[in-house]
Coordinates of C-alpha atoms and ligand atoms in Angstrom, one line a residue:
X1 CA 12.3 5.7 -26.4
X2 CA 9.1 4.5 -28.3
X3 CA 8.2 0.9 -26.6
X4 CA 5.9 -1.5 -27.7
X5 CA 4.0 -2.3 -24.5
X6 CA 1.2 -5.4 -23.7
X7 CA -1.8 -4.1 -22.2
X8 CA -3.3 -7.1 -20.8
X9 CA -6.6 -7.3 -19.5
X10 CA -9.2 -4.1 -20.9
X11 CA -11.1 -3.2 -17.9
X12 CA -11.3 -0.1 -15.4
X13 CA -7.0 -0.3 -14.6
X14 CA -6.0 -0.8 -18.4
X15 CA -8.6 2.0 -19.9
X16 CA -6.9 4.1 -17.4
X17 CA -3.8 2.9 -18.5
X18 CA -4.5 3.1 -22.1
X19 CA -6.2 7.0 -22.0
X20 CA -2.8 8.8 -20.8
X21 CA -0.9 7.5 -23.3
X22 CA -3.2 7.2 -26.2
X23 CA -1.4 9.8 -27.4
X24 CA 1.8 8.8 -27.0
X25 CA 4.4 7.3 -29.4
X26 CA 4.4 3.7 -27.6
X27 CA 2.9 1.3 -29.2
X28 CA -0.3 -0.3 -27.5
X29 CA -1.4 -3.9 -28.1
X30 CA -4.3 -5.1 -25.8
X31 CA -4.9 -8.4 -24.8
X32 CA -8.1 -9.8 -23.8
X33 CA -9.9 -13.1 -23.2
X34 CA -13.2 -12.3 -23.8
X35 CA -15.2 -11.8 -27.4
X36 CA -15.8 -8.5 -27.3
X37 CA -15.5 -4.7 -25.4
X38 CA -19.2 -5.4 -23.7
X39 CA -19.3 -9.0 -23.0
X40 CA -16.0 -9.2 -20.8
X41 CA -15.5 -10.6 -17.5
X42 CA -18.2 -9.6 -15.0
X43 CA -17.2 -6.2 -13.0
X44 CA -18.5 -2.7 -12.1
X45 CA -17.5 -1.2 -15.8
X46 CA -19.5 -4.2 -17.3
X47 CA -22.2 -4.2 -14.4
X48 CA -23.8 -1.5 -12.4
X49 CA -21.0 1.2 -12.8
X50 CA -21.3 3.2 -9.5
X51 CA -18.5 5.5 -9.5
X52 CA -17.2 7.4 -6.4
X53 CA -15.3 9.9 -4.9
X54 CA -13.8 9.2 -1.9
X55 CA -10.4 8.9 0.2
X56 CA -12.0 6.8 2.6
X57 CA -12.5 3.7 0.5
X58 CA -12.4 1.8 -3.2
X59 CA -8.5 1.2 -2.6
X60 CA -4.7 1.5 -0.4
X61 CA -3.1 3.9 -3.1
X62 CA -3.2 7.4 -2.1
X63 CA -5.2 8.9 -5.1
X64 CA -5.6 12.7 -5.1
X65 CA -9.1 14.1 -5.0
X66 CA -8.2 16.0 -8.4
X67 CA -7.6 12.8 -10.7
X68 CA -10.6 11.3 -9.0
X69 CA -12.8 13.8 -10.1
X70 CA -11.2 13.7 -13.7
X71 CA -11.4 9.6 -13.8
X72 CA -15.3 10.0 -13.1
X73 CA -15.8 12.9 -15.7
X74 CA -14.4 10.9 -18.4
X75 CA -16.3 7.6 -17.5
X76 CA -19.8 10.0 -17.3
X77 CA -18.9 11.4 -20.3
X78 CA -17.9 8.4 -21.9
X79 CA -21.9 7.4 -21.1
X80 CA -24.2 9.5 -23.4
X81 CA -25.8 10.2 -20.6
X82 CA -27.3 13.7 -19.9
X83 CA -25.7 15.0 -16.6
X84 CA -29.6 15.4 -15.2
X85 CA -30.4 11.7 -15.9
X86 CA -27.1 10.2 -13.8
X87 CA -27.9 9.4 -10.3
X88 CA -25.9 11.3 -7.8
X89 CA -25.1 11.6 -4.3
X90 CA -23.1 12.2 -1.1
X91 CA -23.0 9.7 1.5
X92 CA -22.1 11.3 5.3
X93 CA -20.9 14.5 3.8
X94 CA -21.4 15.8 7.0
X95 CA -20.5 14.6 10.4
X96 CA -23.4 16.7 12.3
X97 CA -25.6 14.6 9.7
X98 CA -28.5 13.1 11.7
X99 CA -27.7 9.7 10.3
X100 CA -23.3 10.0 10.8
X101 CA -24.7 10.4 14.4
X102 CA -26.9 7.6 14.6
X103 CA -24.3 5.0 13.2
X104 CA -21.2 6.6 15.1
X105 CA -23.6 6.3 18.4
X106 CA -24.1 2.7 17.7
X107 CA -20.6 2.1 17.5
X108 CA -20.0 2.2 13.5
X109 CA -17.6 4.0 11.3
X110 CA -19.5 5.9 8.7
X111 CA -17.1 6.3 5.5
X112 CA -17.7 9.5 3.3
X113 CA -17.9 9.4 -0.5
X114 CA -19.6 11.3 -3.7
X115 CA -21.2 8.2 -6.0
X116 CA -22.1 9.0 -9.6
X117 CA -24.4 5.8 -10.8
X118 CA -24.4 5.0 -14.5
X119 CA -26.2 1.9 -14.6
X120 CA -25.0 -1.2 -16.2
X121 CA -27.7 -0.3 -19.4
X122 CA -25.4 2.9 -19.8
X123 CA -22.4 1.3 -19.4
X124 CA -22.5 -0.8 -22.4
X125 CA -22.0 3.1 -24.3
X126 CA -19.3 4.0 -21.9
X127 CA -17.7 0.6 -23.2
X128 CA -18.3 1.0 -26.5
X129 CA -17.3 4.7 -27.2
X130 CA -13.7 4.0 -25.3
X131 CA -13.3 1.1 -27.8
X132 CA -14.3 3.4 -30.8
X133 CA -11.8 6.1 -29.6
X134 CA -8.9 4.1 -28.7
X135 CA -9.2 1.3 -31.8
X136 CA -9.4 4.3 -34.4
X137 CA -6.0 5.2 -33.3
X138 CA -3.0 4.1 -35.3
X139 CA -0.5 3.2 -32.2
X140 CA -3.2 0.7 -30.1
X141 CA -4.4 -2.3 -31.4
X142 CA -7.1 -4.8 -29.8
X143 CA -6.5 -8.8 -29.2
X144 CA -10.1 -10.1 -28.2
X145 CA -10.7 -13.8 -27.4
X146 CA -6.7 -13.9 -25.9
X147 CA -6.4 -15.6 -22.8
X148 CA -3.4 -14.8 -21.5
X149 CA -1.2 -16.9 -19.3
X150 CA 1.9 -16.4 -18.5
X151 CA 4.2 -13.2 -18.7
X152 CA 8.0 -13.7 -18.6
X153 CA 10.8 -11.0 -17.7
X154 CA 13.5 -12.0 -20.1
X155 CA 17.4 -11.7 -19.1
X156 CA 17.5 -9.0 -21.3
X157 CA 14.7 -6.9 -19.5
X158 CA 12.1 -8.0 -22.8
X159 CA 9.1 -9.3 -21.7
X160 CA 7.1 -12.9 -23.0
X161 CA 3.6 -12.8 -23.1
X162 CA 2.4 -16.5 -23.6
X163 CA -1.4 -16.6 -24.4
X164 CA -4.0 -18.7 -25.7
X165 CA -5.9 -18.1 -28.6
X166 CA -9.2 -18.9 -27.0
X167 CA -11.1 -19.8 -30.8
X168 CA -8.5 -22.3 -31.8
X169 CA -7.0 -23.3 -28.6
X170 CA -3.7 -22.3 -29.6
X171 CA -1.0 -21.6 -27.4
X172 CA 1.2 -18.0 -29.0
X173 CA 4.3 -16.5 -27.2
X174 CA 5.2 -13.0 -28.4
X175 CA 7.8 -10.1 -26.9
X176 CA 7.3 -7.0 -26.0
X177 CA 9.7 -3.9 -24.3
X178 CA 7.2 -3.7 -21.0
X179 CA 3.8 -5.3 -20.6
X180 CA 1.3 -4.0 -17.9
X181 CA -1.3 -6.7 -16.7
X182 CA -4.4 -5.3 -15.7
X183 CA -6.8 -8.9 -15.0
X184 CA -8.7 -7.9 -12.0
X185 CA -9.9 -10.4 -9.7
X186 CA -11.3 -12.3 -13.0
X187 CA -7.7 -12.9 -13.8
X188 CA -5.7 -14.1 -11.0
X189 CA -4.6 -17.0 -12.3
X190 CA -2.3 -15.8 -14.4
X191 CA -1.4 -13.8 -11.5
X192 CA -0.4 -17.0 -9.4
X193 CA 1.0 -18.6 -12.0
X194 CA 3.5 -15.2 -12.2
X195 CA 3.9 -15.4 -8.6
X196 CA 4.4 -18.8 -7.8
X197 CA 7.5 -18.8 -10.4
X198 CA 9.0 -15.3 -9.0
X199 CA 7.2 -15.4 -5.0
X200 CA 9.4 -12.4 -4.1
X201 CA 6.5 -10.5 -6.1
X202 CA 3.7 -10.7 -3.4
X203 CA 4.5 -8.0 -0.6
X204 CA 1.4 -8.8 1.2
X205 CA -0.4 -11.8 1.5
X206 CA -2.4 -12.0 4.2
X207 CA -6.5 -11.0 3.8
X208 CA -9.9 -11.7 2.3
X209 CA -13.6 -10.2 2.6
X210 CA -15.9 -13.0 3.0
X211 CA -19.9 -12.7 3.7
X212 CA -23.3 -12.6 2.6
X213 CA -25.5 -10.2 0.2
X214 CA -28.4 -9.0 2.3
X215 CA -31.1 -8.4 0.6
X216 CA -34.7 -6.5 2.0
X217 CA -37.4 -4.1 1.1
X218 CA -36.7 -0.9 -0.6
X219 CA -39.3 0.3 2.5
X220 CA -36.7 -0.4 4.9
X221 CA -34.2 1.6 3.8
X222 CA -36.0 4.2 2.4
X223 CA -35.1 6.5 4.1
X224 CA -31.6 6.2 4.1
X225 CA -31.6 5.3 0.5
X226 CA -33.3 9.3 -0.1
X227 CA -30.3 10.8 2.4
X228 CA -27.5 9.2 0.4
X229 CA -27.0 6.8 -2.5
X230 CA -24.8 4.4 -0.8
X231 CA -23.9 3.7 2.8
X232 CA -20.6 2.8 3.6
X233 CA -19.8 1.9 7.2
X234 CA -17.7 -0.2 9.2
X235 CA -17.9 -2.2 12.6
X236 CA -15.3 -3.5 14.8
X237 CA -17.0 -6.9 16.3
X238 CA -16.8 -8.6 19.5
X239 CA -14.6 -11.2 17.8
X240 CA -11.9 -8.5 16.6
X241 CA -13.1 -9.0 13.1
X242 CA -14.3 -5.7 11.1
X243 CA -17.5 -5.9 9.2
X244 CA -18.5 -3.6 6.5
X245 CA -21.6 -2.6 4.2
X246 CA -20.4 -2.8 0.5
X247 CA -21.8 -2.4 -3.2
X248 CA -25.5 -0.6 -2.0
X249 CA -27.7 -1.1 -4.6
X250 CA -31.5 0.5 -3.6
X251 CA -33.9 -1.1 -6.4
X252 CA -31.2 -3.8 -7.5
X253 CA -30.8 -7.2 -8.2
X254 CA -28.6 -9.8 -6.9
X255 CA -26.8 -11.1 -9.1
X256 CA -23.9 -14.1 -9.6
X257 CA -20.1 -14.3 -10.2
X258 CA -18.5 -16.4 -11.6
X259 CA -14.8 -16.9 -11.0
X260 CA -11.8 -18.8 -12.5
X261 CA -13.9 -19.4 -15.9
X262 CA -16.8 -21.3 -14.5
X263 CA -14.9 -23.0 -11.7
X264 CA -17.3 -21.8 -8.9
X265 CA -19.7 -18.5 -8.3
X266 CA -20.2 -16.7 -5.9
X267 CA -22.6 -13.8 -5.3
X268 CA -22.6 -9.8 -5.9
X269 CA -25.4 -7.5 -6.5
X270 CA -26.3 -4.4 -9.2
X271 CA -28.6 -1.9 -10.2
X272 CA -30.1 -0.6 -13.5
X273 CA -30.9 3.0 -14.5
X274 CA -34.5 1.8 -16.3
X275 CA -35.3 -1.1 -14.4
X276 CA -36.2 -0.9 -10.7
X277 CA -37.1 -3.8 -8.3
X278 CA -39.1 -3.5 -4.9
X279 CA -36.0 -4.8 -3.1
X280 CA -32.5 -3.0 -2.2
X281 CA -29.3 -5.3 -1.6
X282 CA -25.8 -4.8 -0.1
X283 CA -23.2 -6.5 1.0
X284 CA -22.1 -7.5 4.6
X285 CA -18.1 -8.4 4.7
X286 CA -16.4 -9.6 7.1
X287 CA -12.4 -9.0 6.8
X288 CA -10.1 -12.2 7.3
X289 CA -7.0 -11.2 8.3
X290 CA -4.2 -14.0 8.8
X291 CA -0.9 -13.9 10.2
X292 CA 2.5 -16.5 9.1
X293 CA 2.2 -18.7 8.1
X294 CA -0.8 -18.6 6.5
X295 CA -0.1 -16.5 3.0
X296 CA -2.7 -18.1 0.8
X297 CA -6.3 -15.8 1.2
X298 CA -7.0 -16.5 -2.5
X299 CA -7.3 -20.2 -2.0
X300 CA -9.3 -19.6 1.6
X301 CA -11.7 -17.7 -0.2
X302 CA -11.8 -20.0 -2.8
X303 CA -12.4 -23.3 -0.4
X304 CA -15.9 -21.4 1.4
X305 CA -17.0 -20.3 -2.1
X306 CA -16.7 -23.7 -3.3
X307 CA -18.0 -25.5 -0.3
X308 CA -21.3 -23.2 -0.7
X309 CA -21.5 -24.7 -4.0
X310 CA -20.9 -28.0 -3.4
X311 CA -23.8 -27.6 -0.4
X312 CA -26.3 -26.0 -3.3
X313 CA -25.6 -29.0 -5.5
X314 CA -23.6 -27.2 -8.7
X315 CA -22.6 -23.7 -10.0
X316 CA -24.9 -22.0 -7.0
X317 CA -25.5 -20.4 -4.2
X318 CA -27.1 -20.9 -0.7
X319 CA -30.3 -18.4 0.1
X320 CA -31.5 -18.0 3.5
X321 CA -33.4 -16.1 5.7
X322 CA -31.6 -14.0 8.9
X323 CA -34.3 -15.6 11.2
X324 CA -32.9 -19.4 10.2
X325 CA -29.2 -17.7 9.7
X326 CA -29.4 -16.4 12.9
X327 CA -30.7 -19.8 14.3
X328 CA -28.6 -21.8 12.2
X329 CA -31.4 -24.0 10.9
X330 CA -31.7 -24.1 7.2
X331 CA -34.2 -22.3 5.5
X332 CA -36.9 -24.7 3.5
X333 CA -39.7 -21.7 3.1
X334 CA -39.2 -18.0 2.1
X335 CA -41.3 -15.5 3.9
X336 CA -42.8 -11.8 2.4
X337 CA -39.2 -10.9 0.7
X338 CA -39.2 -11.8 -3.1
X339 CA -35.8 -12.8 -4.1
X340 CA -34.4 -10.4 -6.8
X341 CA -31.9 -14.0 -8.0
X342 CA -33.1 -16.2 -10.7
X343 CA -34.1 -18.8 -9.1
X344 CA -31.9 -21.0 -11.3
X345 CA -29.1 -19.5 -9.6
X346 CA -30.1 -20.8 -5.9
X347 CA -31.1 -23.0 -3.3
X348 CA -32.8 -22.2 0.1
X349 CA -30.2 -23.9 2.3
X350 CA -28.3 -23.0 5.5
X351 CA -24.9 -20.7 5.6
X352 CA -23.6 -22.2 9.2
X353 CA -22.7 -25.6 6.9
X354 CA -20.0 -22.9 4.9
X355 CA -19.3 -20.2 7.2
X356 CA -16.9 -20.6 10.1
X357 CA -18.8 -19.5 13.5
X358 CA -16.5 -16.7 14.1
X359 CA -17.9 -15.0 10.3
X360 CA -21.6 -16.1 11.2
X361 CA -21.6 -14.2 14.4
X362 CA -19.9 -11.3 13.0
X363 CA -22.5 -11.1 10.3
X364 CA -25.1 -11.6 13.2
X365 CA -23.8 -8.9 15.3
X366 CA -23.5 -6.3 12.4
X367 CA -27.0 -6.6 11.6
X368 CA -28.3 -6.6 15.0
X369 CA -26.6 -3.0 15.2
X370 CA -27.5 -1.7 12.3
X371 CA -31.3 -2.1 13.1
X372 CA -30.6 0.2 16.1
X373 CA -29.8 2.4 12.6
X374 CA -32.2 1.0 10.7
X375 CA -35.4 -0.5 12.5
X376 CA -36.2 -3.7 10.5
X377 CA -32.8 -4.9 8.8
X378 CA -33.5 -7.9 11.2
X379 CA -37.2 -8.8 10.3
X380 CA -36.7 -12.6 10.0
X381 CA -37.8 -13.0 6.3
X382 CA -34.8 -10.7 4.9
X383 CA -32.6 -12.6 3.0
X384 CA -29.0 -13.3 3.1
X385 CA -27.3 -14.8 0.5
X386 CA -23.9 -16.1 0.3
X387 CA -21.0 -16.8 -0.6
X388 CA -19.8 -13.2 -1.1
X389 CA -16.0 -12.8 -1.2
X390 CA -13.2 -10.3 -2.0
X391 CA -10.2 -11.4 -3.6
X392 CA -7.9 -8.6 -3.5
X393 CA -5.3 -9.5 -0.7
X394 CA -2.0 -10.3 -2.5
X395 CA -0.5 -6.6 -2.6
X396 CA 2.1 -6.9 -5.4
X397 CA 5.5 -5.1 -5.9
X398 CA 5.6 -2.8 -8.7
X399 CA 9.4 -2.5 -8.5
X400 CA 10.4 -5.8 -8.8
X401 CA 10.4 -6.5 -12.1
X402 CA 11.9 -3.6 -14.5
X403 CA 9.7 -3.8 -17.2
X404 CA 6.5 -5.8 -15.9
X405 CA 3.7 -4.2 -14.0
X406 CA 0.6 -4.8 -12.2
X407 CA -2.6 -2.4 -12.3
X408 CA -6.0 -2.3 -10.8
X409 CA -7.5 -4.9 -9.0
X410 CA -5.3 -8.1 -10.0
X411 CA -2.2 -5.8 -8.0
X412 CA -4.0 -5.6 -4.7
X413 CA -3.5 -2.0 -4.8
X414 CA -7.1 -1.5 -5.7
X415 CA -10.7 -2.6 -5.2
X416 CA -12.9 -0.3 -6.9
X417 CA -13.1 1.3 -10.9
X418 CA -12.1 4.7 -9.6
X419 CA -8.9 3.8 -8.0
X420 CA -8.1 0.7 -10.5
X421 CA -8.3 3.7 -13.2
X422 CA -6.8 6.3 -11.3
X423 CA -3.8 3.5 -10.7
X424 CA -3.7 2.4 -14.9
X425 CA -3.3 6.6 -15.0
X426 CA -0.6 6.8 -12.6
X427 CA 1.5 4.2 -13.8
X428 CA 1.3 5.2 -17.5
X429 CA 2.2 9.0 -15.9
X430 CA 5.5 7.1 -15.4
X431 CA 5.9 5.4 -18.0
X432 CA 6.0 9.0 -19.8
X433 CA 7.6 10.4 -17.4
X434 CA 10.6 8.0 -18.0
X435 CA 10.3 8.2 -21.9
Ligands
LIG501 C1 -20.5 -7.5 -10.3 C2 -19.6 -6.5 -9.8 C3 -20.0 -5.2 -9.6 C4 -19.2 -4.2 -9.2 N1 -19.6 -2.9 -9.1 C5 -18.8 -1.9 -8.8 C6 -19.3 -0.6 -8.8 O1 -20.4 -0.3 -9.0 N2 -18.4 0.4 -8.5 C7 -17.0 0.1 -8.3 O2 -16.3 1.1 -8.0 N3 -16.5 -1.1 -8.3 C8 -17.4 -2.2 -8.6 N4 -16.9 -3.4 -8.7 C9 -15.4 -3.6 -8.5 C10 -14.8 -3.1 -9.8 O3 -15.4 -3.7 -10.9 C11 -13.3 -3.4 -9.9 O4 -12.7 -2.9 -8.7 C12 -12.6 -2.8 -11.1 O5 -13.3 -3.1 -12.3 C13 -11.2 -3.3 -11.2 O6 -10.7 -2.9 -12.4 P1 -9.6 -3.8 -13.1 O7 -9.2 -3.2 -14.4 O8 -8.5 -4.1 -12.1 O9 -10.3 -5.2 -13.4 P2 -11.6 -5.5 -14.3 O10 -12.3 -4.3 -14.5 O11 -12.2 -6.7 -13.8 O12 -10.9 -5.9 -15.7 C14 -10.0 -7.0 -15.9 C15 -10.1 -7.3 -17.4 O13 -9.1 -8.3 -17.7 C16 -9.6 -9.4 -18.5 N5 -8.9 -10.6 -18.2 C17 -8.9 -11.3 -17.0 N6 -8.0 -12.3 -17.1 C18 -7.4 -12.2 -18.3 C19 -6.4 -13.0 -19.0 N7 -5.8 -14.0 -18.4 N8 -6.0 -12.6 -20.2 C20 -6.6 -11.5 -20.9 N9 -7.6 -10.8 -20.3 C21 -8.0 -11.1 -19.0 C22 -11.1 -9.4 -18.0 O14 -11.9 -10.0 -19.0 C23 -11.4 -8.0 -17.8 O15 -11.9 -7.4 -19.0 C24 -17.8 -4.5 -9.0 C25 -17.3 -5.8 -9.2 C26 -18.2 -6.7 -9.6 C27 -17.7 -8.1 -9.8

């Protein structure tokens, strides 16, 4: 039966979404809030664009190898991007690698992955030649500047999608047969605003990543930065709590986030294919996991994000160095380390007034380890800058509403553009499937 389906949100889950049945006889009509295809919500298909491979990591869906590999081709292609020109590589391919030794000696978990990186100057073609393809055909239409906010099962199985017309401030309600929402972390309020009206939605509730962007010289890591492209790894610390490296980015910038339109930011980090720095950034997480009855890790997160920008006076973050970190004194002077932040975006400052101790000495004790790894990760001028947080804990049931689904990020079922497309894929496979 042809439907007329809401796509809501256009990022990684709802390209995915949108590509396997582009050629279908449903009828596509895409909401979302931003102006344009390129200038939406921060995330990796806007910014940076490192692609993987990987069963390992990126996501809890069990995603075959096969549509993996076809979800990365189509991005790359997507790119204009000569195959030579797009940085590749494998990271612990190999577990008689010299380096999988040296982190599983020191007690870490190395996670294996193949990373295609397209840059977030290339990824503006990606975006723009999905837009061409998919707006030139006669079944999908685009609704740009369309914040939507609320999505309603009616009693007989149509859906309401209630949005605002962000030029005119108008508030629209139209129906639809099925309506898939797709609004990554960027969009989770309208996520707990369909939650808190139908709770029975949320299967899990119960984590969040919280920690700091480390940021040193591209000297330090050289040498792992040549082996592989990214370093995953993860460490089980004295407290219980696991720590992992996330986002590498050799050459990159740090770079801010901003979250529930403006409300606070918090940091993340990125790479371009034509513009290098001397420094390389990552991220050290540290998973919260809570049992009943806490079920709000959303609004945790939310709390130490804000409270780092209430201590850096406004819409910023706190810097600091791992010596002063480490000490817990806050950091008034910067040492050799140039930070790759606009220094609008800052303030030298001290993480122990945000982070709860157990977090700061996880952080601590990660980094002490890796520089077994790495000699020099703890030289005291590095810089650590935080808050960095993950938002993807509430793990939503697809089968609880007949005709309203969640892909991607926003459904806790993802946390990276390979799987949140791979999971838009999927879900469309059924929707044809049952057609
Ligand atoms: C700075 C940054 C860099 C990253 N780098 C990488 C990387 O290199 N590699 C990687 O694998 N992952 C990366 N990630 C994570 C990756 O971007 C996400 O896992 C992935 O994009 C999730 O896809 P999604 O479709 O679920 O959400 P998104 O890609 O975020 O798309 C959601 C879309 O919904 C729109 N939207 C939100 N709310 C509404 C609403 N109410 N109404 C209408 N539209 C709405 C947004 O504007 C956005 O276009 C990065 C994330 C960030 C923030």
């Amino acid at each position: 039966m042809k439907k007329r389906i809401a796509v809501i949100g256009f990022g990684a889950a709802g390209i995915g979404y949108v590509e396997e049945l582009k050629n279908s006889e449903h009828q596509l009509v895409i909401f979302e809030k931003s102006k344009d295809v390129i200038s939406s919500s921060l995330s990796g298909i806007r910014s940076d664009g490192k692609i993987f491979i990987s069963k390992e990591m990126g996501g809890t869906l069990d995603i075959d190898v096969a549509l993996q590999k076809r979800v990365v081709d189509f991005y790359l292609k997507k790119s204009d991007v000569s195959e030579d020109k797009i940085e590749h590589g494998v990271s612990f391919g190999a577990q008689n690698s010299d380096f999988y030794r040296r982190f599983y000696v020191n007690g870490f978990l190395p996670v294996s992955a193949e990373f295609f990186h397209i840059g977030t100057d290339f990824l503006k073609n990606v975006m723009q030649n999905i837009y061409e393809e998919f707006s030139s055909k006669e079944n999908i239409s685009f609704k740009f500047k369309t914040k939507v906010v609320d999505v309603i099962n009616n009693e007989d199985n149509s859906v309401t999608v209630l949005y605002i017309d962000v030029e005119t401030g108008e508030t629209i309600s139209e129906t639809f047969d099925k309506a898939v929402i797709g609004v990554g972390r960027s969009g989770h309020k309208l996520i707990e605003n369909i939650k808190t009206r139908e709770p029975k939605t949320v299967l899990a509730s119960t984590t969040v990543d919280l920690g700091v962007r480390f940021e040193l010289p591209n000297h330090i890591v050289k040498e792992i930065n040549e082996e592989m492209y990214e370093f995953k790894v993860k460490l089980k610390t004295s407290a219980g709590y696991e720590v992992r490296t996330f986002c590498n980015n050799p050459s990159g910038y740090v770079t801010i986030e901003k979250y529930n339109d403006d409300e606070f930011v918090t940091v993340n980090g990125h790479s371009k294919v034509n513009s290098k720095t001397d420094n390389t950034n990552f991220a050290v997480l540290v998973t919260h996991s809570f049992t009943h009855p806490f079920n709000d890790p959303v609004g945790y997160g939310t709390h130490i994000s804000k409270l780092s920008n209430i201590l850096a006076g406004g819409k910023k973050v706190i810097l600091q160095t791992y010596k002063d970190f480490k000490n817990s004194k806050r950091t008034k002077k910067l040492g050799r380390v140039s930070p790759t932040l606009d220094s609008e975006h800052y303030i030298l400052g001290d993480l122990n007034l945000v982070f709860p101790s157990k977090t700061k000495c996880a952080i601590v004790e990660f980094l002490e380890q890796l520089n077994n790894v790495i000699p020099g990760v703890t030289c005291p001028d590095n810089l650590l800058y935080g808050v960095e947080v993950k938002f993807y804990s509430n793990v939503l049931d697809n089968n609880y509403f007949k005709n309203i689904s969640f892909i991607g990020d926003c459904s806790g079922w993802s946390r990276s553009i390979t799987y949140a497309t791979c999971h838009g894929v999927l879900e469309a496979q059924k929707e044809l499937e049952n057609s």
